[in-house]
Amino acid sequence: MTDSPGSDARSRWQQRYDAALAAGRVRDADFTTLSGLDVDPAYGPADEASVPGFERIGWPGEFPYTRGLHATGYRGRLWTIRQFAGFGNARQTNERFRSLLAEGGGGLSVAFDMPTLMGRDSDDPRALGEVGHCGVAVDSAADMDVLFDGIPLQDTTTSMTISGPAVPVFCMYLVAAERQGADLARLDGTLQTDIFKEYIAQKEWLFAPEPHLRLIGDLMEWCAAEVPAYKPISVSGYHIREAGSTAAQELAYTLADGFAYVELGLSRGLDVDVFAPGLSFFFDAHIDFFEEIAKFRAARRIWARWLRDVYGARTAKAQQLRFHTQTAGVSLTAQQPDNNIVRTAVEALAAVLGGTNSLHTNALDEVLALPSAKAAQIALRTQQVIAEETGVANVADPLGGSWYVEALTDALEAEAEATFTRIREMGGDGTMTSGILRGIEDGWFTGEIAEAAFTYQRAVEKGEKKVVGVNTLTGSVDGKLEILRVGHQVEADQRAELAARRTSRDDAAARAAVARMVEVARAGENMVPAMLDAARAEATLGEICDALRVEWGTYTEPARF
């Protein structure tokens, strides 16, 4: 590439790319088209000054990161293939994990069952009929030992999708890593921990917002000091979108939540340049191809600008938005389920063209049940075909400069900015945190999402929005789909195992560790070390969470009509 007048940004990009190439940070791969044509690592105007507002688009690896975080794009490193899995007991899920890793998965993503997500033990009366059904049951650190048996946690990036009881579950994960002999400082992965989106969309909380935020602040402090590579919060737009929001609402509410966690870190006296890189994001990739690509690009640009200009982040790492993507579960249909393979492929391609850092592809049968082994392999192969055969990883942000994509990116950004203003006005003190808390209490978020969901559903029912196999092209030759079912024996076995574990542990030590944890909570000290001790003593998730329920109370969403 040759430089032209006004191409300073291009020159900077070229220097960064050349430096990465010299340092061996570019993959040894075939970067040509299927016909053998050479392609450049990135494309842009010869003269940036000739493109009004080009600084908002820029080059890959340069502020505001609209076109991606790295000058090399996926030439440097492909996205992490991180398949979401969890069902039955820890042994069964361990087998699925091993299979996914053997098939080429690059990281693990753990799905937990409903009792675990709600901080309940498998023998809790409220867990009846739910154990192991929508994810794996984890009652204590011993389950984590089995879950990751034969999988070296020090060398495997692990994501855990759980928010309400995220901190005690994370402590159990840390104990399992300790028992493997891992150096905790080298652990890498992501914990969801996003309690705001629970009140906004998913409704899986344990306490009122304030105690949850206290725990999250403790976790941010502890991870920054002890497990610096691990990301303690994954701000989740996925569940907001799955609840029925629009793309613009998902973008705005998710980033607003992220800004509130930045404010939480700053309120703890943490350095934004130290803790902000530990915040990651989790977005939905829905079926409107170009809108989703624009959403991801706008997210990076907004985050970079706000972190620099509003919250004072000085380093590139603190300004860069890293995100995981999952294809849209809500777009899957029970009718003609094979069509879901196509939907997932389109959504995955949008995530890749939007620059996702890691990706989960849904299985065709997830609308009906947990994925079968065959369906899980098809979902995994979808990513691998995109990575290995399509050529989309050869060029960084290949759609950058598209009139349509850039216009959509600008439009979504503008709508998000208007929403940020509305949220901050609700709080009265100008902070995002107060606005979110007021919006939760007033039901503003749930009301806005409900209205968006109703509008879309009405359009589907009127036939204005087409869904193949549902309201158009409904003829089918599909046969019966074999789906995975979790039997009652899983629950019976888990309850028996939990009873045996309680009998064999040092019960006095476990109870004392939980009592000590409550004392630490009352003293206002960081709770992670005491919670770790409770996990080491094989205190159960229910015991830890119930002790805090007694201390902090529970939360009931106000009734609204």
C-alpha positions as semicolon CSV with decimal commas, in nm:
position;residue;x (nm);y (nm);z (nm)
1;M;0,000;0,000;0,000
2;T;0,125;0,346;-0,082
3;D;0,049;0,655;0,117
4;S;-0,138;0,952;-0,022
5;P;-0,187;1,305;0,108
6;G;-0,398;1,305;0,421
7;S;-0,339;0,936;0,493
8;D;-0,171;0,963;0,834
9;A;-0,413;0,710;0,985
10;R;-0,341;0,466;0,704
11;S;0,033;0,505;0,773
12;R;-0,019;0,438;1,144
13;W;-0,227;0,134;1,063
14;Q;0,040;0,004;0,822
15;Q;0,311;0,049;1,086
16;R;0,107;-0,144;1,343
17;Y;0,035;-0,423;1,097
18;D;0,400;-0,447;0,992
19;A;0,507;-0,459;1,357
20;A;0,261;-0,742;1,425
21;L;0,387;-0,929;1,120
22;A;0,749;-0,890;1,230
23;A;0,662;-1,008;1,581
24;G;0,494;-1,324;1,451
25;R;0,144;-1,210;1,547
26;V;-0,003;-1,280;1,204
27;R;-0,126;-1,631;1,134
28;D;0,056;-1,847;0,881
29;A;-0,244;-1,891;0,650
30;D;-0,359;-1,848;0,292
31;F;-0,488;-1,492;0,261
32;T;-0,612;-1,515;-0,097
33;T;-0,956;-1,556;-0,250
34;L;-1,085;-1,894;-0,360
35;S;-0,960;-1,807;-0,709
36;G;-0,614;-1,720;-0,579
37;L;-0,633;-1,341;-0,583
38;D;-0,424;-1,165;-0,319
39;V;-0,619;-0,945;-0,077
40;D;-0,489;-0,670;0,150
41;P;-0,525;-0,699;0,529
42;A;-0,751;-0,390;0,533
43;Y;-0,904;-0,142;0,291
44;G;-0,983;0,226;0,311
45;P;-0,972;0,554;0,119
46;A;-0,645;0,669;-0,032
47;D;-0,716;1,016;0,103
48;E;-0,904;1,018;0,434
49;A;-0,963;1,392;0,409
50;S;-1,189;1,327;0,112
51;V;-1,432;1,129;0,331
52;P;-1,626;1,358;0,569
53;G;-1,624;1,224;0,923
54;F;-1,372;0,951;0,841
55;E;-1,221;0,981;1,190
56;R;-1,541;0,813;1,320
57;I;-1,473;0,516;1,092
58;G;-1,094;0,503;1,100
59;W;-0,870;0,204;1,049
60;P;-0,866;-0,128;1,237
61;G;-0,689;-0,107;1,571
62;E;-0,724;0,269;1,604
63;F;-0,950;0,482;1,825
64;P;-1,251;0,477;1,827
65;Y;-1,218;0,112;1,721
66;T;-1,523;0,119;1,496
67;R;-1,340;-0,122;1,265
68;G;-1,204;-0,353;1,533
69;L;-0,952;-0,365;1,814
70;H;-0,652;-0,496;1,623
71;A;-0,469;-0,376;1,313
72;T;-0,444;-0,737;1,199
73;G;-0,814;-0,820;1,233
74;Y;-0,864;-1,197;1,227
75;R;-0,536;-1,238;1,042
76;G;-0,375;-1,206;1,380
77;R;-0,609;-1,435;1,570
78;L;-0,945;-1,586;1,489
79;W;-1,234;-1,537;1,726
80;T;-1,256;-1,790;2,010
81;I;-1,503;-2,067;1,935
82;R;-1,673;-2,092;2,273
83;Q;-1,968;-2,330;2,269
84;F;-2,222;-2,295;2,551
85;A;-2,293;-2,627;2,720
86;G;-2,436;-2,767;3,040
87;F;-2,693;-3,030;3,128
88;G;-2,759;-3,298;3,383
89;N;-2,483;-3,350;3,634
90;A;-2,119;-3,243;3,629
91;R;-1,998;-3,575;3,487
92;Q;-2,233;-3,558;3,187
93;T;-2,140;-3,198;3,112
94;N;-1,770;-3,281;3,147
95;E;-1,814;-3,538;2,869
96;R;-1,972;-3,274;2,643
97;F;-1,693;-3,027;2,726
98;R;-1,428;-3,280;2,634
99;S;-1,607;-3,356;2,308
100;L;-1,632;-2,988;2,213
101;L;-1,265;-2,927;2,287
102;A;-1,164;-3,236;2,091
103;E;-1,371;-3,114;1,794
104;G;-1,184;-2,784;1,783
105;G;-1,360;-2,561;2,037
106;G;-1,129;-2,294;2,172
107;G;-1,287;-2,234;2,512
108;L;-1,564;-2,344;2,744
109;S;-1,889;-2,169;2,833
110;V;-2,086;-2,314;3,123
111;A;-2,466;-2,320;3,137
112;F;-2,610;-2,376;3,485
113;D;-2,948;-2,520;3,578
114;M;-3,222;-2,305;3,729
115;P;-3,163;-2,399;4,096
116;T;-2,795;-2,304;4,060
117;L;-2,885;-1,977;3,885
118;M;-3,112;-1,894;4,179
119;G;-2,859;-1,989;4,447
120;R;-3,047;-2,303;4,557
121;D;-2,914;-2,650;4,632
122;S;-3,042;-2,948;4,435
123;D;-3,226;-3,081;4,741
124;D;-3,407;-2,752;4,803
125;P;-3,786;-2,811;4,771
126;R;-3,798;-2,528;4,515
127;A;-3,551;-2,719;4,294
128;L;-3,789;-3,012;4,245
129;G;-3,813;-3,106;3,878
130;E;-3,554;-2,850;3,766
131;V;-3,220;-3,015;3,851
132;G;-2,997;-3,046;3,545
133;H;-3,266;-2,944;3,296
134;C;-3,150;-2,612;3,152
135;G;-2,785;-2,649;3,249
136;V;-2,555;-2,830;3,486
137;A;-2,624;-2,863;3,858
138;V;-2,346;-2,725;4,080
139;D;-2,396;-2,753;4,455
140;S;-2,041;-2,719;4,585
141;A;-1,676;-2,708;4,483
142;A;-1,677;-3,088;4,450
143;D;-1,910;-3,053;4,149
144;M;-1,661;-2,812;3,993
145;D;-1,388;-3,074;4,041
146;V;-1,592;-3,320;3,835
147;L;-1,708;-3,060;3,584
148;F;-1,350;-2,977;3,485
149;D;-1,193;-3,317;3,542
150;G;-0,915;-3,368;3,287
151;I;-0,950;-3,009;3,162
152;P;-0,657;-2,793;3,283
153;L;-0,821;-2,470;3,393
154;Q;-0,490;-2,284;3,385
155;D;-0,476;-2,344;3,008
156;T;-0,848;-2,318;2,921
157;T;-1,049;-1,999;2,897
158;T;-1,375;-2,055;3,082
159;S;-1,688;-1,847;3,067
160;M;-1,967;-1,892;3,322
161;T;-2,314;-1,758;3,249
162;I;-2,449;-1,680;3,594
163;S;-2,525;-1,352;3,771
164;G;-2,720;-1,370;4,100
165;P;-2,490;-1,621;4,276
166;A;-2,193;-1,550;4,046
167;V;-1,943;-1,474;4,322
168;P;-1,985;-1,797;4,525
169;V;-1,990;-2,003;4,203
170;F;-1,670;-1,828;4,094
171;C;-1,515;-1,914;4,430
172;M;-1,599;-2,281;4,372
173;Y;-1,433;-2,258;4,029
174;L;-1,123;-2,109;4,194
175;V;-1,115;-2,393;4,448
176;A;-1,134;-2,650;4,167
177;A;-0,843;-2,473;3,996
178;E;-0,644;-2,477;4,321
179;R;-0,705;-2,849;4,358
180;Q;-0,566;-2,897;4,006
181;G;-0,252;-2,714;4,115
182;A;-0,323;-2,413;3,893
183;D;-0,166;-2,074;3,945
184;L;-0,477;-1,861;4,004
185;A;-0,303;-1,554;3,866
186;R;-0,291;-1,725;3,525
187;L;-0,661;-1,813;3,502
188;D;-0,842;-1,659;3,208
189;G;-1,209;-1,641;3,124
190;T;-1,526;-1,448;3,194
191;L;-1,787;-1,444;3,468
192;Q;-2,119;-1,287;3,377
193;T;-2,208;-1,123;3,713
194;D;-2,429;-0,865;3,539
195;I;-2,703;-0,806;3,792
196;F;-2,853;-0,501;3,619
197;K;-2,972;-0,707;3,323
198;E;-3,140;-0,948;3,565
199;Y;-3,370;-0,674;3,693
200;I;-3,414;-0,540;3,339
201;A;-3,474;-0,867;3,154
202;Q;-3,389;-1,210;3,288
203;K;-3,525;-1,186;3,645
204;E;-3,270;-1,412;3,820
205;W;-3,162;-1,212;4,123
206;L;-3,112;-1,307;4,490
207;F;-3,119;-0,974;4,675
208;A;-3,203;-0,609;4,619
209;P;-2,966;-0,426;4,381
210;E;-2,746;-0,264;4,649
211;P;-2,609;-0,583;4,811
212;H;-2,551;-0,732;4,468
213;L;-2,351;-0,425;4,369
214;R;-2,151;-0,452;4,692
215;L;-2,055;-0,811;4,601
216;I;-1,969;-0,711;4,245
217;G;-1,746;-0,430;4,373
218;D;-1,567;-0,678;4,600
219;L;-1,517;-0,910;4,305
220;M;-1,377;-0,632;4,085
221;E;-1,128;-0,535;4,355
222;W;-1,018;-0,891;4,422
223;C;-0,981;-0,994;4,057
224;A;-0,783;-0,683;3,968
225;A;-0,530;-0,778;4,235
226;E;-0,532;-1,159;4,225
227;V;-0,661;-1,283;3,886
228;P;-0,580;-0,997;3,648
229;A;-0,651;-1,184;3,323
230;Y;-0,995;-1,301;3,432
231;K;-1,286;-1,075;3,342
232;P;-1,516;-1,052;3,645
233;I;-1,811;-0,895;3,463
234;S;-1,961;-0,973;3,123
235;V;-2,220;-0,703;3,062
236;S;-2,500;-0,888;2,891
237;G;-2,717;-0,747;2,618
238;Y;-2,803;-1,098;2,504
239;H;-3,080;-1,150;2,757
240;I;-3,216;-0,800;2,699
241;R;-3,253;-0,880;2,329
242;E;-3,396;-1,225;2,398
243;A;-3,662;-1,058;2,615
244;G;-3,784;-0,871;2,307
245;S;-3,585;-0,549;2,281
246;T;-3,484;-0,386;1,956
247;A;-3,120;-0,377;1,845
248;A;-3,095;-0,013;1,951
249;Q;-3,238;-0,090;2,296
250;E;-2,999;-0,381;2,339
251;L;-2,709;-0,156;2,246
252;A;-2,813;0,132;2,471
253;Y;-2,921;-0,061;2,781
254;T;-2,614;-0,285;2,769
255;L;-2,365;-0,003;2,738
256;A;-2,550;0,197;3,005
257;D;-2,512;-0,101;3,239
258;G;-2,143;-0,112;3,149
259;F;-2,102;0,256;3,232
260;A;-2,268;0,195;3,569
261;Y;-2,011;-0,079;3,647
262;V;-1,738;0,168;3,556
263;E;-1,892;0,409;3,805
264;L;-1,896;0,128;4,062
265;G;-1,526;0,065;4,012
266;L;-1,445;0,434;4,039
267;S;-1,652;0,459;4,358
268;R;-1,427;0,188;4,506
269;G;-1,120;0,398;4,430
270;L;-1,004;0,166;4,152
271;D;-0,799;0,293;3,860
272;V;-1,016;0,287;3,547
273;D;-0,713;0,192;3,337
274;V;-0,664;-0,114;3,559
275;F;-1,020;-0,243;3,601
276;A;-1,190;-0,139;3,275
277;P;-1,004;-0,402;3,068
278;G;-1,168;-0,660;3,296
279;L;-1,514;-0,560;3,174
280;S;-1,634;-0,756;2,873
281;F;-1,966;-0,767;2,689
282;F;-2,208;-1,030;2,563
283;F;-2,431;-0,948;2,267
284;D;-2,702;-1,120;2,069
285;A;-2,658;-1,174;1,694
286;H;-3,010;-1,158;1,553
287;I;-3,132;-1,226;1,203
288;D;-3,124;-0,873;1,049
289;F;-2,777;-0,914;0,902
290;F;-2,660;-0,557;0,846
291;E;-2,831;-0,411;1,154
292;E;-2,639;-0,653;1,374
293;I;-2,305;-0,570;1,210
294;A;-2,373;-0,200;1,258
295;K;-2,471;-0,259;1,622
296;F;-2,137;-0,423;1,703
297;R;-1,941;-0,146;1,530
298;A;-2,139;0,126;1,710
299;A;-2,083;-0,046;2,045
300;R;-1,706;-0,028;2,012
301;R;-1,715;0,336;1,907
302;I;-1,949;0,449;2,185
303;W;-1,757;0,262;2,456
304;A;-1,421;0,402;2,346
305;R;-1,546;0,760;2,342
306;W;-1,727;0,742;2,677
307;L;-1,440;0,566;2,854
308;R;-1,196;0,830;2,733
309;D;-1,406;1,144;2,749
310;V;-1,644;1,074;3,040
311;Y;-1,456;0,834;3,266
312;G;-1,097;0,939;3,196
313;A;-0,948;0,615;3,063
314;R;-0,609;0,684;2,908
315;T;-0,495;0,346;2,780
316;A;-0,614;0,170;2,467
317;K;-0,699;-0,146;2,659
318;A;-0,931;0,046;2,891
319;Q;-1,104;0,210;2,594
320;Q;-1,150;-0,110;2,393
321;L;-1,480;-0,297;2,408
322;R;-1,433;-0,675;2,393
323;F;-1,738;-0,888;2,338
324;H;-1,869;-1,241;2,307
325;T;-2,162;-1,311;2,079
326;Q;-2,430;-1,579;2,079
327;T;-2,665;-1,632;1,790
328;A;-3,026;-1,546;1,867
329;G;-3,211;-1,819;2,052
330;V;-3,531;-1,620;2,012
331;S;-3,500;-1,640;1,632
332;L;-3,514;-2,022;1,635
333;T;-3,844;-2,185;1,546
334;A;-4,000;-2,513;1,651
335;Q;-4,159;-2,530;1,307
336;Q;-3,920;-2,662;1,040
337;P;-3,630;-2,672;1,286
338;D;-3,372;-2,747;1,014
339;N;-3,420;-2,386;0,902
340;N;-3,248;-2,291;1,227
341;I;-2,916;-2,410;1,082
342;V;-2,947;-2,140;0,815
343;R;-3,053;-1,873;1,065
344;T;-2,760;-1,956;1,291
345;A;-2,511;-1,942;1,003
346;V;-2,636;-1,598;0,893
347;E;-2,627;-1,466;1,250
348;A;-2,279;-1,609;1,311
349;L;-2,151;-1,446;0,993
350;A;-2,293;-1,111;1,110
351;A;-2,107;-1,151;1,440
352;V;-1,781;-1,223;1,259
353;L;-1,820;-0,933;1,016
354;G;-1,898;-0,716;1,320
355;G;-1,566;-0,818;1,477
356;T;-1,671;-1,042;1,765
357;N;-1,394;-1,169;1,993
358;S;-1,563;-1,499;2,068
359;L;-1,875;-1,673;1,945
360;H;-2,131;-1,937;2,037
361;T;-2,357;-2,079;1,768
362;N;-2,694;-2,218;1,875
363;A;-2,799;-2,569;1,782
364;L;-3,103;-2,629;1,561
365;D;-3,294;-2,810;1,838
366;E;-3,239;-2,561;2,123
367;V;-3,588;-2,421;2,074
368;L;-3,720;-2,761;2,184
369;A;-3,465;-2,900;2,429
370;L;-3,099;-2,914;2,521
371;P;-2,883;-2,972;2,212
372;S;-2,818;-3,328;2,100
373;A;-2,457;-3,425;2,027
374;K;-2,524;-3,413;1,652
375;A;-2,691;-3,072;1,667
376;A;-2,406;-2,938;1,882
377;Q;-2,153;-3,059;1,626
378;I;-2,342;-2,890;1,340
379;A;-2,341;-2,565;1,539
380;L;-1,967;-2,597;1,598
381;R;-1,897;-2,682;1,233
382;T;-2,093;-2,370;1,130
383;Q;-1,826;-2,153;1,291
384;Q;-1,546;-2,363;1,149
385;V;-1,682;-2,339;0,794
386;I;-1,704;-1,960;0,830
387;A;-1,348;-1,947;0,963
388;E;-1,184;-2,188;0,721
389;E;-1,377;-2,165;0,394
390;T;-1,544;-1,828;0,339
391;G;-1,244;-1,593;0,336
392;V;-1,415;-1,342;0,565
393;A;-1,126;-1,360;0,812
394;N;-0,873;-1,243;0,553
395;V;-0,963;-0,874;0,573
396;A;-1,027;-0,661;0,880
397;D;-1,377;-0,506;0,878
398;P;-1,442;-0,580;0,510
399;L;-1,769;-0,381;0,519
400;G;-1,605;-0,065;0,654
401;G;-1,691;0,229;0,432
402;S;-2,013;0,074;0,302
403;W;-2,263;0,358;0,275
404;Y;-2,538;0,140;0,418
405;V;-2,336;-0,007;0,705
406;E;-2,188;0,329;0,806
407;A;-2,532;0,494;0,796
408;L;-2,679;0,216;1,011
409;T;-2,386;0,243;1,253
410;D;-2,444;0,617;1,287
411;A;-2,820;0,572;1,332
412;L;-2,785;0,312;1,607
413;E;-2,524;0,525;1,781
414;A;-2,752;0,830;1,776
415;E;-3,044;0,633;1,917
416;A;-2,824;0,491;2,193
417;E;-2,696;0,838;2,285
418;A;-3,054;0,965;2,317
419;T;-3,130;0,673;2,550
420;F;-2,824;0,747;2,765
421;T;-2,951;1,102;2,812
422;R;-3,294;0,972;2,914
423;I;-3,147;0,727;3,167
424;R;-2,921;0,984;3,329
425;E;-3,210;1,228;3,357
426;M;-3,416;0,965;3,541
427;G;-3,153;0,940;3,815
428;G;-3,146;1,308;3,896
429;D;-2,776;1,324;3,983
430;G;-2,631;1,279;3,635
431;T;-2,489;0,932;3,694
432;M;-2,579;0,630;3,490
433;T;-2,606;0,416;3,805
434;S;-2,882;0,625;3,964
435;G;-3,073;0,636;3,638
436;I;-3,059;0,259;3,596
437;L;-3,169;0,197;3,955
438;R;-3,460;0,438;3,912
439;G;-3,551;0,280;3,579
440;I;-3,553;-0,065;3,739
441;E;-3,768;0,046;4,030
442;D;-4,014;0,232;3,804
443;G;-4,036;-0,054;3,555
444;W;-3,918;0,173;3,273
445;F;-3,683;-0,082;3,115
446;T;-3,928;-0,371;3,130
447;G;-4,202;-0,148;2,990
448;E;-3,990;-0,034;2,696
449;I;-3,884;-0,391;2,616
450;A;-4,241;-0,520;2,647
451;E;-4,363;-0,257;2,403
452;A;-4,091;-0,349;2,152
453;A;-4,170;-0,720;2,185
454;F;-4,542;-0,654;2,137
455;T;-4,481;-0,443;1,828
456;Y;-4,268;-0,713;1,667
457;Q;-4,507;-0,995;1,757
458;R;-4,800;-0,802;1,613
459;A;-4,604;-0,753;1,288
460;V;-4,538;-1,128;1,269
461;E;-4,901;-1,213;1,332
462;K;-5,011;-0,968;1,062
463;G;-4,758;-1,117;0,821
464;E;-4,567;-0,790;0,791
465;K;-4,251;-0,957;0,923
466;K;-4,193;-1,293;0,757
467;V;-4,070;-1,597;0,947
468;V;-4,017;-1,893;0,715
469;G;-4,207;-2,198;0,832
470;V;-4,416;-1,996;1,078
471;N;-4,621;-1,739;0,886
472;T;-4,500;-1,812;0,533
473;L;-4,382;-2,118;0,339
474;T;-4,529;-2,349;0,601
475;G;-4,531;-2,667;0,394
476;S;-4,273;-2,914;0,521
477;V;-4,133;-3,263;0,472
478;D;-3,960;-3,263;0,814
479;G;-3,959;-3,589;1,002
480;K;-3,965;-3,631;1,378
481;L;-3,670;-3,466;1,549
482;E;-3,487;-3,668;1,812
483;I;-3,415;-3,443;2,108
484;L;-3,209;-3,479;2,423
485;R;-3,407;-3,535;2,742
486;V;-3,278;-3,519;3,100
487;G;-3,439;-3,791;3,309
488;H;-3,549;-3,774;3,672
489;Q;-3,261;-4,002;3,771
490;V;-3,021;-3,710;3,730
491;E;-3,201;-3,523;4,008
492;A;-3,219;-3,829;4,232
493;D;-2,848;-3,897;4,186
494;Q;-2,750;-3,535;4,247
495;R;-2,953;-3,518;4,566
496;A;-2,796;-3,842;4,689
497;E;-2,448;-3,716;4,605
498;L;-2,514;-3,390;4,789
499;A;-2,636;-3,577;5,098
500;A;-2,325;-3,796;5,097
501;R;-2,101;-3,493;5,056
502;R;-2,257;-3,320;5,356
503;T;-2,204;-3,632;5,564
504;S;-1,839;-3,673;5,468
505;R;-1,727;-3,311;5,502
506;D;-1,612;-3,141;5,822
507;D;-1,955;-2,998;5,894
508;A;-1,841;-2,774;6,179
509;A;-1,571;-2,621;5,960
510;A;-1,818;-2,556;5,678
511;R;-2,068;-2,389;5,908
512;A;-1,797;-2,183;6,077
513;A;-1,670;-2,064;5,736
514;V;-2,019;-1,950;5,637
515;A;-2,062;-1,773;5,972
516;R;-1,727;-1,601;5,923
517;M;-1,839;-1,488;5,577
518;V;-2,146;-1,320;5,731
519;E;-1,923;-1,144;5,987
520;V;-1,710;-1,010;5,703
521;A;-2,026;-0,889;5,526
522;R;-2,131;-0,698;5,838
523;A;-1,783;-0,549;5,879
524;G;-1,784;-0,410;5,526
525;E;-1,468;-0,597;5,429
526;N;-1,405;-0,762;5,093
527;M;-1,607;-1,082;5,097
528;V;-1,423;-1,286;4,833
529;P;-1,152;-1,434;5,063
530;A;-1,409;-1,545;5,321
531;M;-1,635;-1,688;5,051
532;L;-1,336;-1,876;4,910
533;D;-1,276;-2,030;5,251
534;A;-1,639;-2,140;5,265
535;A;-1,607;-2,302;4,923
536;R;-1,286;-2,478;5,029
537;A;-1,476;-2,621;5,327
538;E;-1,740;-2,761;5,086
539;A;-2,011;-2,525;5,203
540;T;-2,289;-2,554;4,947
541;L;-2,419;-2,282;4,720
542;G;-2,753;-2,286;4,900
543;E;-2,589;-2,254;5,241
544;I;-2,381;-1,956;5,131
545;C;-2,669;-1,779;4,955
546;D;-2,924;-1,855;5,229
547;A;-2,693;-1,703;5,491
548;L;-2,677;-1,385;5,285
549;R;-3,053;-1,389;5,227
550;V;-3,098;-1,384;5,604
551;E;-2,847;-1,100;5,633
552;W;-2,958;-0,888;5,337
553;G;-3,315;-0,996;5,271
554;T;-3,464;-1,080;4,934
555;Y;-3,612;-0,867;4,658
556;T;-3,957;-0,877;4,503
557;E;-4,023;-0,683;4,187
558;P;-4,302;-0,428;4,240
559;A;-4,629;-0,529;4,074
560;R;-4,722;-0,319;3,772
561;F;-5,022;-0,324;3,543
